[in-house]
PDB file of C-alpha atoms and ligand atoms in Angstrom:
ATOM      1  CA  MET A  18      14.546 -16.488 -11.741  1.00  0.00           C
ATOM      2  CA  ALA A  19      13.854 -20.205 -11.561  1.00  0.00           C
ATOM      3  CA  ALA A  20      13.709 -19.651  -7.821  1.00  0.00           C
ATOM      4  CA  LEU A  21      10.097 -18.556  -7.928  1.00  0.00           C
ATOM      5  CA  ASP A  22       9.157 -21.713  -9.839  1.00  0.00           C
ATOM      6  CA  ALA A  23      10.581 -23.629  -6.917  1.00  0.00           C
ATOM      7  CA  ALA A  24       7.707 -22.308  -4.813  1.00  0.00           C
ATOM      8  CA  ARG A  25       5.509 -24.471  -6.985  1.00  0.00           C
ATOM      9  CA  LEU A  26       7.928 -27.305  -7.859  1.00  0.00           C
ATOM     10  CA  GLY A  27       9.300 -27.662  -4.317  1.00  0.00           C
ATOM     11  CA  ALA A  28       5.834 -28.025  -2.862  1.00  0.00           C
ATOM     12  CA  PRO A  29       4.636 -31.510  -1.905  1.00  0.00           C
ATOM     13  CA  ASP A  30       1.862 -31.255  -4.492  1.00  0.00           C
ATOM     14  CA  PRO A  31       3.005 -29.816  -7.863  1.00  0.00           C
ATOM     15  CA  LEU A  32      -0.430 -28.264  -8.240  1.00  0.00           C
ATOM     16  CA  ALA A  33      -0.035 -26.647  -4.839  1.00  0.00           C
ATOM     17  CA  ALA A  34      -1.631 -23.289  -4.324  1.00  0.00           C
ATOM     18  CA  VAL A  35       1.197 -20.749  -4.351  1.00  0.00           C
ATOM     19  CA  GLY A  36       0.990 -17.712  -2.101  1.00  0.00           C
ATOM     20  CA  LEU A  37       3.135 -14.802  -3.260  1.00  0.00           C
ATOM     21  CA  VAL A  38       4.062 -12.019  -0.825  1.00  0.00           C
ATOM     22  CA  PRO A  39       5.959  -9.267  -2.672  1.00  0.00           C
ATOM     23  CA  THR A  40       7.991  -6.996  -0.373  1.00  0.00           C
ATOM     24  CA  MET A  41      10.949  -4.646  -0.416  1.00  0.00           C
ATOM     25  CA  GLY A  42      12.378  -6.306   2.693  1.00  0.00           C
ATOM     26  CA  ALA A  43      12.902  -4.653   6.108  1.00  0.00           C
ATOM     27  CA  LEU A  44      10.112  -6.969   7.155  1.00  0.00           C
ATOM     28  CA  HIS A  45       7.926  -5.822  10.042  1.00  0.00           C
ATOM     29  CA  GLY A  46       4.750  -7.075  11.696  1.00  0.00           C
ATOM     30  CA  GLY A  47       2.648  -5.898   8.753  1.00  0.00           C
ATOM     31  CA  HIS A  48       4.619  -8.081   6.329  1.00  0.00           C
ATOM     32  CA  LEU A  49       4.522 -10.989   8.760  1.00  0.00           C
ATOM     33  CA  SER A  50       0.729 -10.759   8.904  1.00  0.00           C
ATOM     34  CA  LEU A  51       0.701 -11.100   5.079  1.00  0.00           C
ATOM     35  CA  ILE A  52       2.981 -14.149   5.252  1.00  0.00           C
ATOM     36  CA  ARG A  53       0.845 -15.753   7.974  1.00  0.00           C
ATOM     37  CA  ARG A  54      -2.298 -15.123   5.936  1.00  0.00           C
ATOM     38  CA  ALA A  55      -0.611 -16.623   2.866  1.00  0.00           C
ATOM     39  CA  ALA A  56       0.462 -19.652   4.912  1.00  0.00           C
ATOM     40  CA  ALA A  57      -3.122 -20.100   6.130  1.00  0.00           C
ATOM     41  CA  MET A  58      -4.611 -19.879   2.623  1.00  0.00           C
ATOM     42  CA  THR A  59      -2.002 -21.565   0.392  1.00  0.00           C
ATOM     43  CA  THR A  60       0.393 -24.501   0.554  1.00  0.00           C
ATOM     44  CA  SER A  61       3.615 -22.938  -0.729  1.00  0.00           C
ATOM     45  CA  VAL A  62       4.492 -19.401   0.310  1.00  0.00           C
ATOM     46  CA  ALA A  63       7.077 -17.375  -1.620  1.00  0.00           C
ATOM     47  CA  VAL A  64       8.204 -14.024  -0.234  1.00  0.00           C
ATOM     48  CA  THR A  65      10.020 -11.715  -2.623  1.00  0.00           C
ATOM     49  CA  VAL A  66      12.510  -9.183  -1.289  1.00  0.00           C
ATOM     50  CA  TYR A  67      13.509  -6.623  -3.879  1.00  0.00           C
ATOM     51  CA  VAL A  68      14.025  -2.896  -3.349  1.00  0.00           C
ATOM     52  CA  ASN A  69      12.623  -1.791  -6.678  1.00  0.00           C
ATOM     53  CA  PRO A  70      14.471   1.250  -8.042  1.00  0.00           C
ATOM     54  CA  LEU A  71      11.718   1.877 -10.608  1.00  0.00           C
ATOM     55  CA  GLN A  72       9.281   3.057  -7.940  1.00  0.00           C
ATOM     56  CA  PHE A  73      11.603   5.622  -6.315  1.00  0.00           C
ATOM     57  CA  GLY A  74      11.758   9.140  -7.709  1.00  0.00           C
ATOM     58  CA  PRO A  75      14.877  11.301  -7.824  1.00  0.00           C
ATOM     59  CA  GLY A  76      15.699  12.507  -4.302  1.00  0.00           C
ATOM     60  CA  GLU A  77      13.623   9.770  -2.634  1.00  0.00           C
ATOM     61  CA  ASP A  78      15.022   7.274  -0.138  1.00  0.00           C
ATOM     62  CA  LEU A  79      16.230   4.461  -2.459  1.00  0.00           C
ATOM     63  CA  ALA A  80      19.846   4.605  -1.219  1.00  0.00           C
ATOM     64  CA  ARG A  81      18.969   4.642   2.471  1.00  0.00           C
ATOM     65  CA  TYR A  82      16.011   2.243   2.297  1.00  0.00           C
ATOM     66  CA  PRO A  83      16.602  -0.254   5.162  1.00  0.00           C
ATOM     67  CA  ARG A  84      18.094  -3.589   4.056  1.00  0.00           C
ATOM     68  CA  ASP A  85      18.785  -6.687   6.184  1.00  0.00           C
ATOM     69  CA  LEU A  86      18.299  -9.829   4.115  1.00  0.00           C
ATOM     70  CA  GLU A  87      19.590 -12.282   6.722  1.00  0.00           C
ATOM     71  CA  ARG A  88      17.034 -11.080   9.258  1.00  0.00           C
ATOM     72  CA  ASP A  89      14.296 -10.966   6.607  1.00  0.00           C
ATOM     73  CA  VAL A  90      14.911 -14.619   5.676  1.00  0.00           C
ATOM     74  CA  ALA A  91      14.812 -15.659   9.332  1.00  0.00           C
ATOM     75  CA  VAL A  92      11.585 -13.846  10.231  1.00  0.00           C
ATOM     76  CA  ALA A  93       9.867 -14.760   6.953  1.00  0.00           C
ATOM     77  CA  SER A  94      10.612 -18.465   7.501  1.00  0.00           C
ATOM     78  CA  GLU A  95       9.408 -18.259  11.067  1.00  0.00           C
ATOM     79  CA  ALA A  96       6.124 -16.712   9.868  1.00  0.00           C
ATOM     80  CA  GLY A  97       5.581 -19.576   7.399  1.00  0.00           C
ATOM     81  CA  ALA A  98       7.454 -18.701   4.172  1.00  0.00           C
ATOM     82  CA  HIS A  99       8.803 -21.690   2.252  1.00  0.00           C
ATOM     83  CA  LEU A 100      10.987 -19.644  -0.034  1.00  0.00           C
ATOM     84  CA  VAL A 101      12.504 -16.159  -0.079  1.00  0.00           C
ATOM     85  CA  PHE A 102      13.306 -14.833  -3.538  1.00  0.00           C
ATOM     86  CA  ALA A 103      15.753 -11.923  -3.262  1.00  0.00           C
ATOM     87  CA  PRO A 104      17.268 -11.223  -6.672  1.00  0.00           C
ATOM     88  CA  GLU A 105      19.974  -8.665  -7.366  1.00  0.00           C
ATOM     89  CA  MET A 106      18.999  -5.927  -9.767  1.00  0.00           C
ATOM     90  CA  GLU A 107      21.032  -7.508 -12.604  1.00  0.00           C
ATOM     91  CA  GLU A 108      19.117 -10.769 -12.146  1.00  0.00           C
ATOM     92  CA  MET A 109      15.779  -9.008 -12.170  1.00  0.00           C
ATOM     93  CA  TRP A 110      16.577  -6.820 -15.167  1.00  0.00           C
ATOM     94  CA  PRO A 111      19.675  -8.024 -17.078  1.00  0.00           C
ATOM     95  CA  GLU A 112      19.096  -4.852 -19.069  1.00  0.00           C
ATOM     96  CA  PRO A 113      16.831  -1.939 -18.140  1.00  0.00           C
ATOM     97  CA  PRO A 114      13.205  -2.773 -18.994  1.00  0.00           C
ATOM     98  CA  ALA A 115      11.846  -1.281 -22.199  1.00  0.00           C
ATOM     99  CA  THR A 116       8.303  -2.037 -21.002  1.00  0.00           C
ATOM    100  CA  THR A 117       6.398   0.041 -18.471  1.00  0.00           C
ATOM    101  CA  VAL A 118       3.037  -0.898 -16.991  1.00  0.00           C
ATOM    102  CA  SER A 119       0.861   2.130 -16.293  1.00  0.00           C
ATOM    103  CA  VAL A 120      -2.546   1.989 -14.607  1.00  0.00           C
ATOM    104  CA  GLY A 121      -4.940   4.853 -15.235  1.00  0.00           C
ATOM    105  CA  GLY A 122      -4.726   7.573 -17.827  1.00  0.00           C
ATOM    106  CA  VAL A 123      -4.483  11.312 -17.165  1.00  0.00           C
ATOM    107  CA  GLY A 124      -5.987  11.915 -13.725  1.00  0.00           C
ATOM    108  CA  GLY A 125      -6.856   8.214 -13.390  1.00  0.00           C
ATOM    109  CA  LEU A 126      -6.287   5.703 -10.621  1.00  0.00           C
ATOM    110  CA  GLY A 127      -2.487   5.654 -10.726  1.00  0.00           C
ATOM    111  CA  ARG A 128      -2.157   9.396 -11.250  1.00  0.00           C
ATOM    112  CA  ARG A 129      -4.059  10.795  -8.306  1.00  0.00           C
ATOM    113  CA  TRP A 130      -2.990  11.078  -4.628  1.00  0.00           C
ATOM    114  CA  GLU A 131       0.306   9.198  -4.315  1.00  0.00           C
ATOM    115  CA  GLY A 132       0.607   9.153  -8.102  1.00  0.00           C
ATOM    116  CA  ALA A 133       0.436  12.966  -8.174  1.00  0.00           C
ATOM    117  CA  GLN A 134       2.836  13.347  -5.230  1.00  0.00           C
ATOM    118  CA  ARG A 135       5.312  10.809  -6.606  1.00  0.00           C
ATOM    119  CA  PRO A 136       5.273  10.941 -10.422  1.00  0.00           C
ATOM    120  CA  GLY A 137       6.244   7.583 -11.914  1.00  0.00           C
ATOM    121  CA  HIS A 138       5.813   5.740  -8.601  1.00  0.00           C
ATOM    122  CA  PHE A 139       2.881   3.557  -9.611  1.00  0.00           C
ATOM    123  CA  GLU A 140       4.370   2.837 -13.026  1.00  0.00           C
ATOM    124  CA  GLY A 141       7.380   1.459 -11.124  1.00  0.00           C
ATOM    125  CA  VAL A 142       5.161  -0.553  -8.785  1.00  0.00           C
ATOM    126  CA  ALA A 143       2.908  -1.859 -11.577  1.00  0.00           C
ATOM    127  CA  THR A 144       5.892  -2.857 -13.718  1.00  0.00           C
ATOM    128  CA  ILE A 145       7.687  -4.840 -11.003  1.00  0.00           C
ATOM    129  CA  VAL A 146       4.479  -6.419  -9.699  1.00  0.00           C
ATOM    130  CA  THR A 147       3.477  -7.518 -13.208  1.00  0.00           C
ATOM    131  CA  LYS A 148       6.927  -9.075 -13.595  1.00  0.00           C
ATOM    132  CA  LEU A 149       6.763 -10.845 -10.223  1.00  0.00           C
ATOM    133  CA  LEU A 150       3.267 -12.149 -10.985  1.00  0.00           C
ATOM    134  CA  GLY A 151       4.531 -13.361 -14.367  1.00  0.00           C
ATOM    135  CA  LEU A 152       7.366 -15.226 -12.663  1.00  0.00           C
ATOM    136  CA  ALA A 153       5.092 -16.749 -10.038  1.00  0.00           C
ATOM    137  CA  GLY A 154       2.349 -17.848 -12.448  1.00  0.00           C
ATOM    138  CA  ARG A 155      -1.062 -18.844 -11.111  1.00  0.00           C
ATOM    139  CA  CYS A 156      -1.094 -17.777  -7.466  1.00  0.00           C
ATOM    140  CA  HIS A 157      -2.698 -15.870  -4.651  1.00  0.00           C
ATOM    141  CA  ALA A 158      -0.834 -12.595  -4.108  1.00  0.00           C
ATOM    142  CA  PHE A 159      -0.977 -10.805  -0.771  1.00  0.00           C
ATOM    143  CA  PHE A 160      -0.732  -7.031  -0.316  1.00  0.00           C
ATOM    144  CA  GLY A 161      -1.382  -4.769   2.668  1.00  0.00           C
ATOM    145  CA  GLU A 162      -4.272  -2.319   2.818  1.00  0.00           C
ATOM    146  CA  LYS A 163      -1.789   0.119   4.366  1.00  0.00           C
ATOM    147  CA  ASP A 164      -0.843   1.038   0.773  1.00  0.00           C
ATOM    148  CA  PHE A 165      -4.458   1.244  -0.277  1.00  0.00           C
ATOM    149  CA  GLN A 166      -3.890   2.975  -3.594  1.00  0.00           C
ATOM    150  CA  GLN A 167      -1.188   0.451  -4.487  1.00  0.00           C
ATOM    151  CA  LEU A 168      -3.651  -2.342  -3.731  1.00  0.00           C
ATOM    152  CA  ALA A 169      -6.273  -0.685  -5.977  1.00  0.00           C
ATOM    153  CA  VAL A 170      -3.709  -0.256  -8.772  1.00  0.00           C
ATOM    154  CA  ILE A 171      -2.682  -3.928  -8.521  1.00  0.00           C
ATOM    155  CA  ARG A 172      -6.280  -5.165  -8.477  1.00  0.00           C
ATOM    156  CA  ARG A 173      -6.937  -3.117 -11.587  1.00  0.00           C
ATOM    157  CA  LEU A 174      -3.890  -4.316 -13.499  1.00  0.00           C
ATOM    158  CA  VAL A 175      -4.652  -7.954 -12.642  1.00  0.00           C
ATOM    159  CA  ALA A 176      -8.234  -7.493 -13.889  1.00  0.00           C
ATOM    160  CA  ASP A 177      -7.264  -5.539 -17.015  1.00  0.00           C
ATOM    161  CA  LEU A 178      -4.531  -7.985 -18.051  1.00  0.00           C
ATOM    162  CA  SER A 179      -6.530 -11.100 -17.012  1.00  0.00           C
ATOM    163  CA  LEU A 180      -3.601 -12.357 -14.932  1.00  0.00           C
ATOM    164  CA  PRO A 181      -4.256 -15.740 -13.252  1.00  0.00           C
ATOM    165  CA  VAL A 182      -3.912 -14.204  -9.819  1.00  0.00           C
ATOM    166  CA  ALA A 183      -6.237 -13.819  -6.837  1.00  0.00           C
ATOM    167  CA  VAL A 184      -5.271 -10.583  -5.101  1.00  0.00           C
ATOM    168  CA  VAL A 185      -5.778 -10.729  -1.333  1.00  0.00           C
ATOM    169  CA  GLY A 186      -5.839  -7.413   0.565  1.00  0.00           C
ATOM    170  CA  CYS A 187      -4.859  -7.701   4.238  1.00  0.00           C
ATOM    171  CA  PRO A 188      -5.705  -5.266   7.061  1.00  0.00           C
ATOM    172  CA  THR A 189      -3.201  -2.673   8.269  1.00  0.00           C
ATOM    173  CA  VAL A 190      -1.263  -3.598  11.407  1.00  0.00           C
ATOM    174  CA  ARG A 191      -0.854  -0.743  13.904  1.00  0.00           C
ATOM    175  CA  HIS A 192       1.199   0.092  16.961  1.00  0.00           C
ATOM    176  CA  PRO A 193      -0.902   0.450  20.141  1.00  0.00           C
ATOM    177  CA  ASP A 194      -0.935   4.249  19.642  1.00  0.00           C
ATOM    178  CA  GLY A 195      -2.443   3.840  16.170  1.00  0.00           C
ATOM    179  CA  LEU A 196       0.619   4.458  13.988  1.00  0.00           C
ATOM    180  CA  ALA A 197       0.542   2.068  11.032  1.00  0.00           C
ATOM    181  CA  LEU A 198       3.555  -0.235  10.810  1.00  0.00           C
ATOM    182  CA  SER A 199       5.866   0.899   7.999  1.00  0.00           C
ATOM    183  CA  SER A 200       9.510   0.367   7.124  1.00  0.00           C
ATOM    184  CA  ARG A 201       9.813   4.166   6.951  1.00  0.00           C
ATOM    185  CA  ASN A 202       8.918   4.567  10.650  1.00  0.00           C
ATOM    186  CA  ALA A 203      12.576   3.635  11.279  1.00  0.00           C
ATOM    187  CA  TYR A 204      13.586   7.072   9.923  1.00  0.00           C
ATOM    188  CA  LEU A 205      11.591   8.995  12.568  1.00  0.00           C
ATOM    189  CA  SER A 206      13.389  10.835  15.382  1.00  0.00           C
ATOM    190  CA  ALA A 207      11.982  10.358  18.902  1.00  0.00           C
ATOM    191  CA  ASP A 208      10.164  13.709  18.630  1.00  0.00           C
ATOM    192  CA  GLU A 209       8.704  12.824  15.244  1.00  0.00           C
ATOM    193  CA  ARG A 210       7.695   9.363  16.429  1.00  0.00           C
ATOM    194  CA  ALA A 211       5.761  10.985  19.299  1.00  0.00           C
ATOM    195  CA  VAL A 212       3.543  12.991  16.915  1.00  0.00           C
ATOM    196  CA  ALA A 213       3.404  10.415  14.098  1.00  0.00           C
ATOM    197  CA  PRO A 214       0.077   8.887  15.327  1.00  0.00           C
ATOM    198  CA  ARG A 215      -1.633  12.240  14.627  1.00  0.00           C
ATOM    199  CA  LEU A 216      -2.095  11.023  11.059  1.00  0.00           C
ATOM    200  CA  TYR A 217      -4.225   8.163  12.348  1.00  0.00           C
ATOM    201  CA  ALA A 218      -6.037  10.593  14.686  1.00  0.00           C
ATOM    202  CA  ALA A 219      -6.868  12.723  11.621  1.00  0.00           C
ATOM    203  CA  LEU A 220      -8.324   9.684   9.856  1.00  0.00           C
ATOM    204  CA  LEU A 221     -10.403   8.844  12.924  1.00  0.00           C
ATOM    205  CA  ALA A 222     -11.758  12.417  12.935  1.00  0.00           C
ATOM    206  CA  GLY A 223     -12.660  11.995   9.255  1.00  0.00           C
ATOM    207  CA  ARG A 224     -14.387   8.707  10.014  1.00  0.00           C
ATOM    208  CA  ARG A 225     -16.408  10.364  12.791  1.00  0.00           C
ATOM    209  CA  ALA A 226     -17.505  13.107  10.391  1.00  0.00           C
ATOM    210  CA  VAL A 227     -18.613  10.495   7.832  1.00  0.00           C
ATOM    211  CA  GLU A 228     -20.437   8.430  10.458  1.00  0.00           C
ATOM    212  CA  ASP A 229     -22.092  11.584  11.847  1.00  0.00           C
ATOM    213  CA  GLY A 230     -23.645  12.114   8.424  1.00  0.00           C
ATOM    214  CA  ALA A 231     -21.441  14.746   6.735  1.00  0.00           C
ATOM    215  CA  ARG A 232     -22.625  15.153   3.144  1.00  0.00           C
ATOM    216  CA  HIS A 233     -19.850  17.213   1.590  1.00  0.00           C
ATOM    217  CA  PRO A 234     -16.377  15.729   1.010  1.00  0.00           C
ATOM    218  CA  GLY A 235     -14.875  19.127   1.932  1.00  0.00           C
ATOM    219  CA  ASP A 236     -16.363  18.868   5.439  1.00  0.00           C
ATOM    220  CA  VAL A 237     -14.752  15.476   5.987  1.00  0.00           C
ATOM    221  CA  GLU A 238     -11.438  16.777   4.679  1.00  0.00           C
ATOM    222  CA  GLN A 239     -11.732  19.771   7.008  1.00  0.00           C
ATOM    223  CA  ALA A 240     -12.314  17.452  10.009  1.00  0.00           C
ATOM    224  CA  MET A 241      -9.080  15.649   9.153  1.00  0.00           C
ATOM    225  CA  THR A 242      -6.890  18.657   8.407  1.00  0.00           C
ATOM    226  CA  ALA A 243      -8.052  20.338  11.648  1.00  0.00           C
ATOM    227  CA  VAL A 244      -6.354  17.577  13.670  1.00  0.00           C
ATOM    228  CA  LEU A 245      -2.973  18.304  12.105  1.00  0.00           C
ATOM    229  CA  ALA A 246      -3.371  22.081  11.750  1.00  0.00           C
ATOM    230  CA  GLY A 247      -1.781  22.903  15.110  1.00  0.00           C
ATOM    231  CA  GLU A 248       1.019  20.366  14.729  1.00  0.00           C
ATOM    232  CA  GLU A 249       3.849  22.255  13.044  1.00  0.00           C
ATOM    233  CA  ARG A 250       6.064  19.220  12.510  1.00  0.00           C
ATOM    234  CA  TRP A 251       3.461  17.684  10.233  1.00  0.00           C
ATOM    235  CA  ALA A 252       3.281  18.921   6.615  1.00  0.00           C
ATOM    236  CA  LEU A 253       0.115  17.387   5.205  1.00  0.00           C
ATOM    237  CA  ASP A 254       0.148  16.477   1.500  1.00  0.00           C
ATOM    238  CA  TYR A 255      -3.506  15.472   1.293  1.00  0.00           C
ATOM    239  CA  ALA A 256      -6.459  14.245   3.332  1.00  0.00           C
ATOM    240  CA  ALA A 257      -9.447  13.046   1.348  1.00  0.00           C
ATOM    241  CA  VAL A 258     -12.584  10.931   1.373  1.00  0.00           C
ATOM    242  CA  VAL A 259     -12.784   8.772  -1.757  1.00  0.00           C
ATOM    243  CA  ARG A 260     -14.625   5.945  -3.437  1.00  0.00           C
ATOM    244  CA  PRO A 261     -12.820   2.723  -2.509  1.00  0.00           C
ATOM    245  CA  ASP A 262     -12.578   1.321  -6.045  1.00  0.00           C
ATOM    246  CA  ASP A 263     -11.158   4.134  -8.199  1.00  0.00           C
ATOM    247  CA  LEU A 264     -10.201   6.516  -5.381  1.00  0.00           C
ATOM    248  CA  SER A 265     -12.098   9.407  -6.931  1.00  0.00           C
ATOM    249  CA  VAL A 266     -13.774  11.991  -4.694  1.00  0.00           C
ATOM    250  CA  PRO A 267     -17.575  11.489  -4.675  1.00  0.00           C
ATOM    251  CA  ASP A 268     -19.963  14.399  -5.213  1.00  0.00           C
ATOM    252  CA  THR A 269     -21.634  13.632  -1.903  1.00  0.00           C
ATOM    253  CA  VAL A 270     -20.535  11.479   1.019  1.00  0.00           C
ATOM    254  CA  ALA A 271     -22.577   8.270   0.864  1.00  0.00           C
ATOM    255  CA  GLY A 272     -22.147   4.500   1.092  1.00  0.00           C
ATOM    256  CA  GLU A 273     -18.833   2.735   1.692  1.00  0.00           C
ATOM    257  CA  LEU A 274     -15.847   5.056   1.456  1.00  0.00           C
ATOM    258  CA  ARG A 275     -12.125   5.244   2.151  1.00  0.00           C
ATOM    259  CA  LEU A 276     -10.286   8.005   3.946  1.00  0.00           C
ATOM    260  CA  LEU A 277      -6.762   8.697   2.709  1.00  0.00           C
ATOM    261  CA  ALA A 278      -4.076  10.868   4.292  1.00  0.00           C
ATOM    262  CA  ALA A 279      -0.402  11.462   3.611  1.00  0.00           C
ATOM    263  CA  GLY A 280       2.199  13.920   4.765  1.00  0.00           C
ATOM    264  CA  ARG A 281       5.750  14.532   5.838  1.00  0.00           C
ATOM    265  CA  LEU A 282       7.318  14.557   9.255  1.00  0.00           C
ATOM    266  CA  GLY A 283      10.724  16.109   8.675  1.00  0.00           C
ATOM    267  CA  PRO A 284      12.224  14.190   5.744  1.00  0.00           C
ATOM    268  CA  THR A 285       9.977  11.133   6.238  1.00  0.00           C
ATOM    269  CA  ARG A 286       6.812  10.648   4.227  1.00  0.00           C
ATOM    270  CA  LEU A 287       4.012   8.617   5.840  1.00  0.00           C
ATOM    271  CA  ILE A 288       0.688   7.496   4.392  1.00  0.00           C
ATOM    272  CA  ASP A 289      -2.339   5.874   5.977  1.00  0.00           C
ATOM    273  CA  ASN A 290      -6.025   5.167   5.328  1.00  0.00           C
ATOM    274  CA  LEU A 291      -9.206   3.889   6.967  1.00  0.00           C
ATOM    275  CA  PRO A 292     -12.560   2.595   5.773  1.00  0.00           C
ATOM    276  CA  ALA A 293     -15.629   4.655   6.654  1.00  0.00           C
ATOM    277  CA  ALA A 294     -19.316   3.921   6.213  1.00  0.00           C
ATOM    278  CA  SER A 295     -21.767   6.762   5.738  1.00  0.00           C
ATOM    279  CA  PRO A 296     -25.303   6.457   7.156  1.00  0.00           C
ATOM    280  CA  HIS A 297     -26.495   7.827   3.786  1.00  0.00           C
ATOM    281  CA  PRO A 298     -27.095   5.141   1.183  1.00  0.00           C
ATOM    282  CA  GLU A 299     -24.947   5.428  -1.935  1.00  0.00           C
ATOM    283  CA  ALA A 300     -27.700   6.344  -4.374  1.00  0.00           C
ATOM    284  CA  GLY A 301     -29.727   8.388  -1.907  1.00  0.00           C
ATOM    285  CA  PRO A 302     -30.935  11.876  -2.893  1.00  0.00           C
ATOM    286  CA  HIS A 303     -29.067  14.892  -1.529  1.00  0.00           C
ATOM    287  CA  PRO A 304     -31.228  16.410   1.260  1.00  0.00           C
ATOM    288  CA  GLU A 305     -30.807  19.888  -0.214  1.00  0.00           C
ATOM    289  CA  GLU A 306     -31.947  18.756  -3.643  1.00  0.00           C
ATOM    290  CA  PRO A 307     -35.662  19.014  -4.512  1.00  0.00           C
TER     291      PRO A 307
HETATM  292  O1  PAF B 430       4.601  -2.556  -1.076  1.00  0.00           O
HETATM  293  C1  PAF B 430       5.772  -2.802  -1.394  1.00  0.00           C
HETATM  294  O2  PAF B 430       6.603  -3.181  -0.585  1.00  0.00           O
HETATM  295  C2  PAF B 430       6.206  -2.570  -2.842  1.00  0.00           C
HETATM  296  O3  PAF B 430       5.593  -1.458  -3.382  1.00  0.00           O
HETATM  297  C3  PAF B 430       6.017  -3.804  -3.726  1.00  0.00           C
HETATM  298  C4  PAF B 430       4.542  -4.180  -3.859  1.00  0.00           C
HETATM  299  C5  PAF B 430       6.779  -4.981  -3.148  1.00  0.00           C
HETATM  300  C6  PAF B 430       6.545  -3.540  -5.138  1.00  0.00           C
HETATM  301  O4  PAF B 430       7.896  -3.228  -5.122  1.00  0.00           O
END
């Protein structure tokens, strides 16, 4: 556990700005962009590699989650990490934690969308992230926008618990065909990989609907689901237009928004999101209202 302190103590300046990049390993270009951003903004970059059992539900992919620590250490160092903290489970939790961090009450931030699809997932994420932030102390912590709801949950827990942490959200990195980089892409068969970018295409269709002035969230959702409707390999879990802060669905489409989509391709679950700006101002009156 002292290893994370080394990110601070091993730095040339003991008051160095620490950049924390929490990961579950299997590092790809998305993670490397977080590490590079951390290296540009802070003086001592610590990458954590820990496949957190608390955030996997029964029947999820904990056992087969890709692991290659030697490669992770090499690519993280090359991207600018000064330290890789990769504890075993027994080191992280000498005994199972009796404390759970939960963000959002019934139907709240951590319970909707991914929280509804994967009960207990965000409690697992919030608990491990709170622990990692506690170990790191005052720091900048870097998370990808790819997991947009996770980012919102972490921002909220940092604010609610007054943790001495600046959360930095970093843009999603995509393949040239639009598919967001994800460790889970490794599970896709060649056939599934070929249709995987349809999720991004659905989000683009939703963005077009928002930019074209759609007023009703259902119309935006319909524009997204239509893209995947004819694609039988895709089983869509949800496609939605939401407020970017609490991820609730607005009454009317207006202002700055986020499009969320998630679904399954065979046994693999993929999620993605995009920002979208409506031409209608947030507080503007509904055109059909008197
Ligand atoms: O995004 C991830 O890789 C994980 O959810 C995180 C933030 C490292 C917590 O285990």
